[in-house]
Short mmCIF file of N, CA, C and O in Angstrom, two decimals:
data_model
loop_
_atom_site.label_atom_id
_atom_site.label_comp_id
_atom_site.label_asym_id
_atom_site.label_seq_id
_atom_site.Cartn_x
_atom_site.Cartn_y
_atom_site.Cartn_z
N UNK A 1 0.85 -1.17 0.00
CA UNK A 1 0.00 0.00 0.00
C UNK A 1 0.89 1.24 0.00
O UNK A 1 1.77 1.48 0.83
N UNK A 2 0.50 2.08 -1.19
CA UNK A 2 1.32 3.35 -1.27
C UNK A 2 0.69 4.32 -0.07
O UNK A 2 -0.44 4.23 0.41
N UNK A 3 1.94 5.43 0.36
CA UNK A 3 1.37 6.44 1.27
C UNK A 3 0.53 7.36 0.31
O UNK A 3 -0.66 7.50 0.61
N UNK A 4 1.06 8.05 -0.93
CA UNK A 4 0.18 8.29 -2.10
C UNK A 4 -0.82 8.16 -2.20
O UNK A 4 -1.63 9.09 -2.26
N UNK A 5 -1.12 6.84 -2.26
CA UNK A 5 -2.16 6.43 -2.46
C UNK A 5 -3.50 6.44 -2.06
O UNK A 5 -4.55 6.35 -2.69
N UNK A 6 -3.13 6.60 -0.48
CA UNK A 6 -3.93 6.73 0.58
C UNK A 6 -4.45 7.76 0.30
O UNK A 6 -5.65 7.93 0.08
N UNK A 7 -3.16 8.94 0.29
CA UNK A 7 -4.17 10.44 0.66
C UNK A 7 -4.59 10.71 -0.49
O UNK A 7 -5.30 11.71 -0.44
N UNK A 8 -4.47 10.21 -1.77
CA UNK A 8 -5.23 10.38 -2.69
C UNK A 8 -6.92 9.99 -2.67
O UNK A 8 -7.86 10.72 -2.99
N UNK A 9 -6.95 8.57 -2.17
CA UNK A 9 -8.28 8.56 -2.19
C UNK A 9 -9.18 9.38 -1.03
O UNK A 9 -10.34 9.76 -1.20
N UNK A 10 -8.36 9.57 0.21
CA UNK A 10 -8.97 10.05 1.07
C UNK A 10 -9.25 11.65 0.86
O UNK A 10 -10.15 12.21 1.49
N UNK A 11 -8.28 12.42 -0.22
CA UNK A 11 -8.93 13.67 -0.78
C UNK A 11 -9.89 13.27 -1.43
O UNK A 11 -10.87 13.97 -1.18
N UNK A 12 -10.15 12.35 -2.29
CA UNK A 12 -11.24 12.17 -2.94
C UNK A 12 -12.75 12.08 -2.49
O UNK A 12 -13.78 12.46 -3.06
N UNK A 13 -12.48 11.31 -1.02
CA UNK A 13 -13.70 11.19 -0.21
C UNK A 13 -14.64 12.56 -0.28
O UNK A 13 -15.68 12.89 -0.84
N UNK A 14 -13.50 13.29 0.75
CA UNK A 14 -13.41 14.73 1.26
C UNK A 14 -14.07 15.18 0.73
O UNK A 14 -15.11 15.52 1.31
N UNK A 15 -13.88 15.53 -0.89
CA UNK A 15 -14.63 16.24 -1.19
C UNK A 15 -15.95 16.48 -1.38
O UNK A 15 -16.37 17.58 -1.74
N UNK A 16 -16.85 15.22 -1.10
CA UNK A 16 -18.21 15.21 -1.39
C UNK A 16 -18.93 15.41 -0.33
O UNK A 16 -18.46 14.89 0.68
N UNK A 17 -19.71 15.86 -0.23
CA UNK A 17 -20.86 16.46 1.05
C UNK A 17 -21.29 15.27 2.02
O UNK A 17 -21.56 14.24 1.40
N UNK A 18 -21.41 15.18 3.25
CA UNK A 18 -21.66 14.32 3.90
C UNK A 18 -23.42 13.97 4.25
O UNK A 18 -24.04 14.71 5.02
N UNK A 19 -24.06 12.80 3.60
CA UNK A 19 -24.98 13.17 3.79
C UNK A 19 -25.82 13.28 5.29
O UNK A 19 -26.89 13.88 5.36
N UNK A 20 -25.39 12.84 6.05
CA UNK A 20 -25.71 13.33 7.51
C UNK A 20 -25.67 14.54 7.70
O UNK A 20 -26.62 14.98 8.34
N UNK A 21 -24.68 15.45 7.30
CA UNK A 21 -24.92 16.75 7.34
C UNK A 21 -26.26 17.80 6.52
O UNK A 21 -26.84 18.81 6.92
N UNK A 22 -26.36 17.19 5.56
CA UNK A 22 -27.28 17.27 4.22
C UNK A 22 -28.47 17.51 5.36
O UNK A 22 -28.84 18.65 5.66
N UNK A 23 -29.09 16.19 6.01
CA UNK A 23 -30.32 15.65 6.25
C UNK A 23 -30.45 16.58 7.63
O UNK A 23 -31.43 17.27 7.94
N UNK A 24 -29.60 16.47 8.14
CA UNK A 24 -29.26 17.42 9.39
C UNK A 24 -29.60 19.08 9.23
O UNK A 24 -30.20 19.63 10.16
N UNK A 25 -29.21 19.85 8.06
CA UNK A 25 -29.31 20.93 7.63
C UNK A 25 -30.89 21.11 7.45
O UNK A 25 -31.67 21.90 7.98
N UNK A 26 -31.17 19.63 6.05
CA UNK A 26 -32.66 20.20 5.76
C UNK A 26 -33.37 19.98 7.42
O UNK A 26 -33.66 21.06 7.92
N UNK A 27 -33.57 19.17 8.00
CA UNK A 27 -34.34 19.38 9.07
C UNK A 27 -34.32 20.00 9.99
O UNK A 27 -35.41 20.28 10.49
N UNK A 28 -33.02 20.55 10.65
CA UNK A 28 -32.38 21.15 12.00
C UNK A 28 -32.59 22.96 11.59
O UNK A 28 -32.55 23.81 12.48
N UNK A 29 -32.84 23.33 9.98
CA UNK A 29 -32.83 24.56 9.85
C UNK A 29 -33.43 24.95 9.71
O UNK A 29 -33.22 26.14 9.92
N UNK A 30 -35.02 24.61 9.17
CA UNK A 30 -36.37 24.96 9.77
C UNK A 30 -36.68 25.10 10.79
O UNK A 30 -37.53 25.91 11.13
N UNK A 31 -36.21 24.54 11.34
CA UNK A 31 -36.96 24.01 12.42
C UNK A 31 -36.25 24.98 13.55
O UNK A 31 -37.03 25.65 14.22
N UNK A 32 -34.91 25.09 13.80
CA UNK A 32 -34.82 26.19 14.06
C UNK A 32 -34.95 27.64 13.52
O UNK A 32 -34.74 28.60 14.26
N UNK A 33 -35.23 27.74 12.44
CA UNK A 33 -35.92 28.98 12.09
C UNK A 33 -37.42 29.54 12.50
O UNK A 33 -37.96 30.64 12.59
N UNK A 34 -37.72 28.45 12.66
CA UNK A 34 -39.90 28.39 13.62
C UNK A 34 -39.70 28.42 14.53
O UNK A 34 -40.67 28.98 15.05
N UNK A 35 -38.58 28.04 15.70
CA UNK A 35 -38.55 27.96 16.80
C UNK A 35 -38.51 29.24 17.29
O UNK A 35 -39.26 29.72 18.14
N UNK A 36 -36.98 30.13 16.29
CA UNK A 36 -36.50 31.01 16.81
C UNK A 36 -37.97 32.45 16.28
O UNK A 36 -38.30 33.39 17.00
N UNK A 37 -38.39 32.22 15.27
CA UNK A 37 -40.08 32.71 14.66
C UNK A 37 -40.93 33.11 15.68
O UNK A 37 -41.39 34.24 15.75
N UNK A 38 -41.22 31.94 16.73
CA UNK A 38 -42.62 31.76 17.14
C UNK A 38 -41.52 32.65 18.84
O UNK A 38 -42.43 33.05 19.58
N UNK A 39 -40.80 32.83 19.21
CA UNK A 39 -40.33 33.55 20.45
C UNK A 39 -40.24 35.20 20.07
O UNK A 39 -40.35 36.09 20.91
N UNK A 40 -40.03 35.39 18.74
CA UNK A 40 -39.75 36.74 18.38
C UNK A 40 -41.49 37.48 18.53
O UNK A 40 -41.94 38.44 19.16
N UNK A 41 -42.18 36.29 17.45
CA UNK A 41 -43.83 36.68 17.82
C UNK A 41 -44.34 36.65 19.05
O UNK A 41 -44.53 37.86 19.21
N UNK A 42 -44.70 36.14 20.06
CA UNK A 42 -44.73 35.95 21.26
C UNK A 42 -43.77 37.01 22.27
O UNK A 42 -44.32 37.31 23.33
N UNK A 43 -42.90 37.39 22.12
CA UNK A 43 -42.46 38.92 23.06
C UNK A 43 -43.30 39.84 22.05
O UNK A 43 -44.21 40.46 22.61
N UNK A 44 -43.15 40.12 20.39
CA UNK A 44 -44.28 41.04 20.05
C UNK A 44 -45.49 40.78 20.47
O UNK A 44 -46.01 41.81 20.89
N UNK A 45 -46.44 39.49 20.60
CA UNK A 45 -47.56 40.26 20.89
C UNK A 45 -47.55 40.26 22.47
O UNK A 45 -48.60 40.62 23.00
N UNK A 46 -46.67 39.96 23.15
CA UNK A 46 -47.12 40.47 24.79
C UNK A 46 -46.70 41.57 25.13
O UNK A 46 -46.71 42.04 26.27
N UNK A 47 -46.30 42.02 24.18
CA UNK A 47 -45.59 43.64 24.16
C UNK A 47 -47.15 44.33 23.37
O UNK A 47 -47.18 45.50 23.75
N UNK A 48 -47.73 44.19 22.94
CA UNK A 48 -48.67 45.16 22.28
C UNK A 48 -50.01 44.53 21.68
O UNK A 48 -50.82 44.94 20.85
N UNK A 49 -49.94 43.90 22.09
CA UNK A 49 -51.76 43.30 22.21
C UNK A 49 -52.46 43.48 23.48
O UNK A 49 -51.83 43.26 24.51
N UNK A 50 -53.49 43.78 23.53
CA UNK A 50 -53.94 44.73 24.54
C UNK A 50 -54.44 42.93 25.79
O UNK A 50 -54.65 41.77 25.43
N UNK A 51 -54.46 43.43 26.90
CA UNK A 51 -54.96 42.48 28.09
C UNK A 51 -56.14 41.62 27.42
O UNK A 51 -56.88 41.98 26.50
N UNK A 52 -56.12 40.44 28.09
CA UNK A 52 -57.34 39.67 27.51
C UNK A 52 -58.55 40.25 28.46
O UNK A 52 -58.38 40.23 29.68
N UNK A 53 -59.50 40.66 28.02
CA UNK A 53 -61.00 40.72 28.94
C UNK A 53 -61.80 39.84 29.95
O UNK A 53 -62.43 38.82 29.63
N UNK A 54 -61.70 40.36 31.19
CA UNK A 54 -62.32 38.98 32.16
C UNK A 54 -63.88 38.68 32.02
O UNK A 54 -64.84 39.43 31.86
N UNK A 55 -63.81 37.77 32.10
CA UNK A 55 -65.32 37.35 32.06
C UNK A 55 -66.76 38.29 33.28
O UNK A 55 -66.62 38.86 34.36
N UNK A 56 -67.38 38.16 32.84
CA UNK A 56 -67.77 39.05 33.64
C UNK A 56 -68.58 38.09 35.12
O UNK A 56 -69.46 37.34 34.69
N UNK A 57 -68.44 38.01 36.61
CA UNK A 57 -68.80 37.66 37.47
C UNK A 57 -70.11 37.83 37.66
O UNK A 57 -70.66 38.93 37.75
N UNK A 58 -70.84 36.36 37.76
CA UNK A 58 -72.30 35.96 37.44
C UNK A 58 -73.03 36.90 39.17
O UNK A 58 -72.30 37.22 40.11
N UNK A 59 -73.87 37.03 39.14
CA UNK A 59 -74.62 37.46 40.27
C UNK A 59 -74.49 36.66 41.87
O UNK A 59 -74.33 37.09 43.02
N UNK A 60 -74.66 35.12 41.22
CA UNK A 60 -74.79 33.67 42.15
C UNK A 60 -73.53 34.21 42.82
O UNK A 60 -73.55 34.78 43.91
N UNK A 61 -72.13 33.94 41.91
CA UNK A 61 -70.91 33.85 42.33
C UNK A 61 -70.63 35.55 43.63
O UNK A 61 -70.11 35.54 44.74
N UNK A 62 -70.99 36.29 43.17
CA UNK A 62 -70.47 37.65 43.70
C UNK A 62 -71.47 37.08 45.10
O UNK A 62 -71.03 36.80 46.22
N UNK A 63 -72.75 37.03 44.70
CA UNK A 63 -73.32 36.95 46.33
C UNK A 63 -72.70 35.75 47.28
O UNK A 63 -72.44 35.81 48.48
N UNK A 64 -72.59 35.01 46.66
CA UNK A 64 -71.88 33.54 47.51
C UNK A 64 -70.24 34.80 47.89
O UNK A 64 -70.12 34.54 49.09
N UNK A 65 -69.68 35.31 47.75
CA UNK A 65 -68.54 35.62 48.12
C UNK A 65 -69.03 36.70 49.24
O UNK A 65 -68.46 36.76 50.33
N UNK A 66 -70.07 37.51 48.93
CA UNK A 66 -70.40 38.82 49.74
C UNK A 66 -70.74 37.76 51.41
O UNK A 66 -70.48 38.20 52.53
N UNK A 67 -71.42 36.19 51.11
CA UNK A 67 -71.84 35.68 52.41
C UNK A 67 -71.17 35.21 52.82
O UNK A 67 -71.36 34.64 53.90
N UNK A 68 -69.61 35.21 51.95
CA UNK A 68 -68.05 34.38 52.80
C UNK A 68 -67.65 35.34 53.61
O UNK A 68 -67.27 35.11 54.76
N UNK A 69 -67.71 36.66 52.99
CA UNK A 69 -67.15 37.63 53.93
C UNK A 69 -68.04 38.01 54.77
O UNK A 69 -67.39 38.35 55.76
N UNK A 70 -69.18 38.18 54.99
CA UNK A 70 -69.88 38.67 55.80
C UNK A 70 -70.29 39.78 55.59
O UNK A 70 -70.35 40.48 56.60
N UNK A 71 -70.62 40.26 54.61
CA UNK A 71 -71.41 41.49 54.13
C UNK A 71 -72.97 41.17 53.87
O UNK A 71 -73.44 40.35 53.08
N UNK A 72 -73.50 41.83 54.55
CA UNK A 72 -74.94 41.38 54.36
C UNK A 72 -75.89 41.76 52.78
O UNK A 72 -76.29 42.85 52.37
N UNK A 73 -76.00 40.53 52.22
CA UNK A 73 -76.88 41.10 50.60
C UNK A 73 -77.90 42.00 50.89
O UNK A 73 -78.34 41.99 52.04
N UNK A 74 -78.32 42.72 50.13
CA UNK A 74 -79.17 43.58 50.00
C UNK A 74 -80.34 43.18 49.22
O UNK A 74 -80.13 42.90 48.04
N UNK A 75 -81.52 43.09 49.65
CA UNK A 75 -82.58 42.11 49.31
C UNK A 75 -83.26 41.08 50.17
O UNK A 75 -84.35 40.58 49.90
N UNK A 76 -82.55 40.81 51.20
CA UNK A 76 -82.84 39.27 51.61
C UNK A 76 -83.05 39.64 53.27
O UNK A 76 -83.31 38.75 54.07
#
C-alpha cells in the first residue's frame, strides 16, 4: 500500500458532502428557524396586544362571596 495512495483517495472522499450533514441541515434549519419565529412573535404580541378581557362575574358567584365575607346582601 502506497502512502500516495492513501491520501489520494482520502482527498477524494473529502470532497463530497456528507450526507448526515445534508439531512441534518434540511431538518435542523427549519426548524430552528420556527422555533427562533414563534419567540420573536410571542415577546411582540405580549408587548402590544392589549390584556385579555375577564369574564364578567355571574350574580350567584359575587353573592356567595359577599356571604363568605360577611357582608350582608341587600334584598334578603
Amino acid at each position: 500500500m502506497d502512502g500516495d495512495d492513501f491520501a489520494g483517495k482520502m482527498a477524494a472522499e473529502a470532497k463530497g458532502w456528507n450526507p448526515g450533514l445534508i439531512v441534518l441541515l434540511v431538518v435542523g434549519g427549519p426548524l430552528v428557524v420556527f422555533l427562533i419565529a414563534n419567540c420573536v412573535l410571542y415577546v411582540y404580541a405580549q408587548k402590544n396586544l392589549p390584556p385579555k378581557k375577564k369574564k364578567p362575574v355571574s350574580k350567584k358567584k359575587l353573592k356567595r362571596e359577599k356571604l363568605k365575607q360577611g357582608v350582608p346582601v341587600p334584598g334578603e
